[in-house]
mmCIF file of C-alpha atoms in Angstrom:
data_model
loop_
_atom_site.group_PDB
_atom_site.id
_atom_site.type_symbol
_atom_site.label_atom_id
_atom_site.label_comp_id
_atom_site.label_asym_id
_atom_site.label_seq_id
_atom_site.Cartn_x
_atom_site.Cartn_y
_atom_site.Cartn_z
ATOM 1 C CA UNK B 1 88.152 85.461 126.592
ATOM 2 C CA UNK B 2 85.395 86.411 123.721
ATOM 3 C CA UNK B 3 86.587 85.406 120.353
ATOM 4 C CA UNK B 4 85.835 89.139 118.998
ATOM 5 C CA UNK B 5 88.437 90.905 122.202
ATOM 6 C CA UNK B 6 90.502 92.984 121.293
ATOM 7 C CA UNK B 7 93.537 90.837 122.522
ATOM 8 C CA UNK B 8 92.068 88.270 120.631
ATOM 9 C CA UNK B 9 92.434 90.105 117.472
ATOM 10 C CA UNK B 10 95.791 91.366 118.240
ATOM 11 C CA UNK B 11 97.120 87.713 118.915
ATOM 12 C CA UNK B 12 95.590 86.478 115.783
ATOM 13 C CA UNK B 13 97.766 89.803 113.792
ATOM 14 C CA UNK B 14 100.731 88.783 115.996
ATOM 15 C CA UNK B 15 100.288 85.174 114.379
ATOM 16 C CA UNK B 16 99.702 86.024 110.887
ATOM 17 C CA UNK B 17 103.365 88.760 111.328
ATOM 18 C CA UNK B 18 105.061 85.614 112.333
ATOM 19 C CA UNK B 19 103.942 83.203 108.780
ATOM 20 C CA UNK B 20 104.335 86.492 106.940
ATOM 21 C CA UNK B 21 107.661 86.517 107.852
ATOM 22 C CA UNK B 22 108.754 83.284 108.114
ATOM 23 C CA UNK B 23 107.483 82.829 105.151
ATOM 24 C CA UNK B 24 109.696 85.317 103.260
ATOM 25 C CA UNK B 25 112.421 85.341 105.510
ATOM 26 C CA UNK B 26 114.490 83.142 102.967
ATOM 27 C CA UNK B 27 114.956 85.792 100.430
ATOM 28 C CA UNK B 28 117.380 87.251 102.231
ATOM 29 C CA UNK B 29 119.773 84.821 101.135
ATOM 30 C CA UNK B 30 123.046 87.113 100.163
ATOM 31 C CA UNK B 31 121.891 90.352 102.208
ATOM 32 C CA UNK B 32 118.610 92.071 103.922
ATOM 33 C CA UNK B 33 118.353 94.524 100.633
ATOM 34 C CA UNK B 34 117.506 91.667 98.708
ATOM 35 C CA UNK B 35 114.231 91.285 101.312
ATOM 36 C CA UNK B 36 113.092 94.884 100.193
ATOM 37 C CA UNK B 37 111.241 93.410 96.999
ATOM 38 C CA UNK B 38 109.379 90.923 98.620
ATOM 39 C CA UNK B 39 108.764 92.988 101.699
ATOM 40 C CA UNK B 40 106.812 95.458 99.954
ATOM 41 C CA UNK B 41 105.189 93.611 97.853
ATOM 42 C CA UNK B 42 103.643 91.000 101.048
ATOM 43 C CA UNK B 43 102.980 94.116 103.418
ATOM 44 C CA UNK B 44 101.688 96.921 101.046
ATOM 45 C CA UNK B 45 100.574 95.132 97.924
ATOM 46 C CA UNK B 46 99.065 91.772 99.151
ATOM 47 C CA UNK B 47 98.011 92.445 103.033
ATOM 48 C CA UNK B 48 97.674 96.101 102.773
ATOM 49 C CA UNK B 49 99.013 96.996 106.417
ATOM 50 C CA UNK B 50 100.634 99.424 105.367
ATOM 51 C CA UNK B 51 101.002 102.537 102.427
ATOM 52 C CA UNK B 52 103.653 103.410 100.199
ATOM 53 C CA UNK B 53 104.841 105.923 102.287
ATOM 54 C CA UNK B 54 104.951 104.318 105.158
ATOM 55 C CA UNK B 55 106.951 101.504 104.251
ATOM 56 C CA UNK B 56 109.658 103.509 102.245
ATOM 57 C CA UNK B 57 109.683 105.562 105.772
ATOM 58 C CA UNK B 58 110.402 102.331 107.479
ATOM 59 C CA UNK B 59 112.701 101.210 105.468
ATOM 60 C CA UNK B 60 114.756 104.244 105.477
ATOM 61 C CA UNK B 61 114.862 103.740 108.889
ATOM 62 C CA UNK B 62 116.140 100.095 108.814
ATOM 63 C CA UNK B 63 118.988 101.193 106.689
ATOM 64 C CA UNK B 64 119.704 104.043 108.983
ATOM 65 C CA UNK B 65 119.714 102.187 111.832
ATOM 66 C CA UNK B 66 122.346 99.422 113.248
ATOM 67 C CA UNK B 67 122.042 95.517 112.237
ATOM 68 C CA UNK B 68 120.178 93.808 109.404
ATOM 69 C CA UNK B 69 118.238 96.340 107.742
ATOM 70 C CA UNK B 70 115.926 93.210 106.640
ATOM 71 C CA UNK B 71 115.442 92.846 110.729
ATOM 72 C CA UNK B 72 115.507 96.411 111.017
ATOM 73 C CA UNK B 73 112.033 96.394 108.846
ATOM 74 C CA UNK B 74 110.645 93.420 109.923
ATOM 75 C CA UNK B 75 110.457 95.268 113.657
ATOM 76 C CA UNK B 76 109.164 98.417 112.696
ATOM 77 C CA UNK B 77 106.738 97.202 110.567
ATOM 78 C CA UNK B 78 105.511 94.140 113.424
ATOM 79 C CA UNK B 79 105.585 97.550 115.693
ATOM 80 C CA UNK B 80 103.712 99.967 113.779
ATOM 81 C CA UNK B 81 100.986 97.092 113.180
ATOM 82 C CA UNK B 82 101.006 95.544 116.557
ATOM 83 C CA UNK B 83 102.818 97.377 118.979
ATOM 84 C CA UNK B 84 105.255 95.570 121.033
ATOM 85 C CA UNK B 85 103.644 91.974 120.506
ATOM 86 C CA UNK B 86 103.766 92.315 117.334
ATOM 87 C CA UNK B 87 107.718 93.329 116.841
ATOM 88 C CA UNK B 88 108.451 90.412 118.957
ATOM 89 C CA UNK B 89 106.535 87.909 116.524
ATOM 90 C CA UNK B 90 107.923 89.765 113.340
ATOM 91 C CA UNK B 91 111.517 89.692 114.576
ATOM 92 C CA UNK B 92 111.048 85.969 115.603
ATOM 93 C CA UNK B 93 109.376 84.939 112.216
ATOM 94 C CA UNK B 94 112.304 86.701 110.134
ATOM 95 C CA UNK B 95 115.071 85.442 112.268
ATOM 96 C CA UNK B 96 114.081 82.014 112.882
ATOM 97 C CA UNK B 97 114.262 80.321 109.188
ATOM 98 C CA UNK B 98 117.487 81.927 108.843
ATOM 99 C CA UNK B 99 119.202 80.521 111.508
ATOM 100 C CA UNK B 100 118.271 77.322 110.457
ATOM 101 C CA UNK B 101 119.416 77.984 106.961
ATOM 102 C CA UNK B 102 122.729 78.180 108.520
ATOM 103 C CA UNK B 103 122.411 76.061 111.009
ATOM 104 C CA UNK B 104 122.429 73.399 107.869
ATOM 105 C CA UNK B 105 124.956 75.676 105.888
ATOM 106 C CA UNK B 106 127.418 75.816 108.905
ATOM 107 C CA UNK B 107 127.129 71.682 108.697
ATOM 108 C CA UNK B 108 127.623 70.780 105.165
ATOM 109 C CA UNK B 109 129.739 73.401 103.914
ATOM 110 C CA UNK B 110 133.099 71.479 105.449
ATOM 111 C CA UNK B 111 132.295 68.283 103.175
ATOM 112 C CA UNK B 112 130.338 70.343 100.076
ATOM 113 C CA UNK B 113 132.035 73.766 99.952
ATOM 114 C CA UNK B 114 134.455 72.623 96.593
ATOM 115 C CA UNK B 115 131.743 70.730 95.183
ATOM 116 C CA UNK B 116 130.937 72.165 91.766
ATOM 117 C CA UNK B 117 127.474 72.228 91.602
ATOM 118 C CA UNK B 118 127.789 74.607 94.809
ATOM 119 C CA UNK B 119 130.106 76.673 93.128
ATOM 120 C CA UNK B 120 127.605 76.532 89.795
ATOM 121 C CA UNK B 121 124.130 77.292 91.699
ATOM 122 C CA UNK B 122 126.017 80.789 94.111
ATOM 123 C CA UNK B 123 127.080 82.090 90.544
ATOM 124 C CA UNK B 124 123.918 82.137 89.530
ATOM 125 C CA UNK B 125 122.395 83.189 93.070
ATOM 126 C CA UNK B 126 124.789 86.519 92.849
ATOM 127 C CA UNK B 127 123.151 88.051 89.415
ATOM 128 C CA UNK B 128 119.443 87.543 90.746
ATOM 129 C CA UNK B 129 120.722 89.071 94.234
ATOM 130 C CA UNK B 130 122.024 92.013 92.594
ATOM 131 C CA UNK B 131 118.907 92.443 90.863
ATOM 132 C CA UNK B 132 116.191 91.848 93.521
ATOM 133 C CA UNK B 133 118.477 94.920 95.300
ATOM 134 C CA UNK B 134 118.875 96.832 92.122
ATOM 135 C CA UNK B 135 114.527 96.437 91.500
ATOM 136 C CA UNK B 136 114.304 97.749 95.334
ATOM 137 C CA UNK B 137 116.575 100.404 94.731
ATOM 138 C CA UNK B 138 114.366 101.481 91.917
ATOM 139 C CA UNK B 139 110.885 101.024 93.217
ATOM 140 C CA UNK B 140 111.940 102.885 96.149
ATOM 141 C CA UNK B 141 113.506 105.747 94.166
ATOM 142 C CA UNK B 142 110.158 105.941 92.441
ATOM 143 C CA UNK B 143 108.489 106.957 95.691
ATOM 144 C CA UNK B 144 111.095 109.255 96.954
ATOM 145 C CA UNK B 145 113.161 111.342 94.011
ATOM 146 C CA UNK B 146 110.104 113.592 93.687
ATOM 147 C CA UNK B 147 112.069 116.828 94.110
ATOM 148 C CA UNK B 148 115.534 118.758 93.438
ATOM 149 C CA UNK B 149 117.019 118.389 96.628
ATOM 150 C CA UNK B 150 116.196 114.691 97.110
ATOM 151 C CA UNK B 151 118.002 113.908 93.204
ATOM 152 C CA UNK B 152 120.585 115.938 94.516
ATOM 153 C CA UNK B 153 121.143 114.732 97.998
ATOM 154 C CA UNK B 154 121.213 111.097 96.292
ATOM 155 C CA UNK B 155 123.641 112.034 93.715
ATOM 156 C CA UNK B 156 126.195 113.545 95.944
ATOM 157 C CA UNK B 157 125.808 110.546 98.631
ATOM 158 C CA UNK B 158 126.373 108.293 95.554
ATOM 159 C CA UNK B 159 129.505 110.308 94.919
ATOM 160 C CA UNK B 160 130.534 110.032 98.362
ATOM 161 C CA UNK B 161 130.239 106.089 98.412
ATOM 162 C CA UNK B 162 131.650 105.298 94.765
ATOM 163 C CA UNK B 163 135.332 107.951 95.198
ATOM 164 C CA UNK B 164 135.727 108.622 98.348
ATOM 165 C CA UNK B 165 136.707 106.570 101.715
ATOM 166 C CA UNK B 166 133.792 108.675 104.034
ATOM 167 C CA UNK B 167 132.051 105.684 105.821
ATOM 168 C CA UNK B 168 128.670 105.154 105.380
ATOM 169 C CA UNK B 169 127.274 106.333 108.691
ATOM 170 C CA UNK B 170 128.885 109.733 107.918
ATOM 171 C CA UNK B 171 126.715 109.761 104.813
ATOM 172 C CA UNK B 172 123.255 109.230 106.149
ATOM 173 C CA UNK B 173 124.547 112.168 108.987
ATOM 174 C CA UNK B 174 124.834 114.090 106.396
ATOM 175 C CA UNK B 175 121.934 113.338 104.291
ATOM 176 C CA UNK B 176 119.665 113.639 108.039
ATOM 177 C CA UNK B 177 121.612 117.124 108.645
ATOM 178 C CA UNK B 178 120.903 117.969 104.767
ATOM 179 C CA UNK B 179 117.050 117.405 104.940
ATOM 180 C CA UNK B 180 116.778 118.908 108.516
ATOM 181 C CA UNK B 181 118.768 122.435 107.113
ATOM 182 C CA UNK B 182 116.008 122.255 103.731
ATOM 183 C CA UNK B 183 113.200 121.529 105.964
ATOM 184 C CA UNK B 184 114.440 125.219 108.605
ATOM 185 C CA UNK B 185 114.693 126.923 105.458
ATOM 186 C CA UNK B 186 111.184 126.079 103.581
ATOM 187 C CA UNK B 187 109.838 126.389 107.214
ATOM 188 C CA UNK B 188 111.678 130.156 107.470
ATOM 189 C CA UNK B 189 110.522 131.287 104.396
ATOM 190 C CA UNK B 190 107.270 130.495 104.495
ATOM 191 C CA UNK B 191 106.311 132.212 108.047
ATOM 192 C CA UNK B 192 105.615 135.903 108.563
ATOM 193 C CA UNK B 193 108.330 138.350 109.118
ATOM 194 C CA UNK B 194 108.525 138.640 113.300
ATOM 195 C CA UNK B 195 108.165 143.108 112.110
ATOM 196 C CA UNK B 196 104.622 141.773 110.568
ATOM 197 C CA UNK B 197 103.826 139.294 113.382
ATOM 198 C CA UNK B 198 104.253 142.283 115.897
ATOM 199 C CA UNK B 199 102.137 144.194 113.848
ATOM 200 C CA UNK B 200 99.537 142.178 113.597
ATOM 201 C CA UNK B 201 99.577 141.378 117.169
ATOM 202 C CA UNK B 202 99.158 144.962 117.837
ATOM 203 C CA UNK B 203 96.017 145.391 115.644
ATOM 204 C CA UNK B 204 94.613 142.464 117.557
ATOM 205 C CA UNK B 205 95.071 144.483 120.909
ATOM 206 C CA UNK B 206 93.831 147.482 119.145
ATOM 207 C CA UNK B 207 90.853 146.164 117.683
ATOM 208 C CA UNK B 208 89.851 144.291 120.734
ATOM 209 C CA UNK B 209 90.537 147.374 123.181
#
């Protein structure tokens, strides 16, 4: 096989998804949203795979979708860059340091759980947590809140979550039903009444005949 193939190439992207996310796959230490951060900043900042709006695409998607959302991201993004190869590696890379984190968690935490510098070092882990998914929250909301209706359909889901007991799937069904109703109506509005469309259709066959 020449060096230059194309399967060459694609092994080589396949290899650098896997130390990409291996690499990072630690920061998920207490939850995937605390990935987000580092995500975008190693696959749109640093590598440049991908644009903005791609990734906050993808990683609406990984929320949406069942399991890990950091996961979630790390196969749609090994997909989008190297098809099927590539979500294989990605998934690998991101899952494979975590296991062994608790792997080595799982056998200590019997004889170290009351220890107090344990106990000192996960209340300090919990603040920077919160913010790594608070600064994803934000950077992402930078991107998207571009409009009315996506403010809105954010501050009403945020209702939802904080005072009411609607689960969280229900939410993003009605946040996809929201955008797919806005999305008829722009769509409505902006074509030709079907009186005009006849109309012009019969000036067509007029002019022509």
């Amino acid at each position: 096989m020449h060096p230059s193939s194309p399967e060459t190439s694609k092994l080589k992207l396949c290899a650098q998804l896997f130390m990409t996310f291996t690499k990072i796959a630690p920061t998920t230490f207490g939850g995937g949203y605390a990935i987000l951060p580092v995500l975008d900043r190693e696959v749109v900042e640093h590598r440049h795979w991908l644009e903005d709006t791609e990734m906050n695409e993808i990683t609406a998607l990984a929320g949406a979708a069942p399991g890990g959302i950091g996961v979630n991201a790390a196969g749609l993004i090994g997909y989008r860059i190297a098809g099927l190869p590539g979500l294989i590696a990605s998934i690998i890379g991101i899952s494979l340091p975590t296991i062994i984190i608790m792997l080595v968690i799982c056998l200590g935490i019997s004889k170290y759980s009351s220890h107090p510098l344990v106990h000192a070092a996960l209340s300090g882990i919990k603040p920077a947590v919160i913010a790594l998914i608070a600064f994803a929250a934000i950077r992402m909301g930078r991107r998207t809140l571009k409009e009315l209706f996506s403010w809105a359909a954010m501050s009403v889901c945020a209702l939802l979550l904080l005072f009411t007991p609607i689960h969280p799937v229900l939410v993003l069904v009605l946040g996809t039903i929201a955008g797919l109703v806005v999305e008829w109506m722009k769509m409505r509005s902006t074509s030709p009444p079907k009186s005009h469309r006849h109309k012009h259709k019969y000036q067509q066959t007029s002019h022509h005949s």
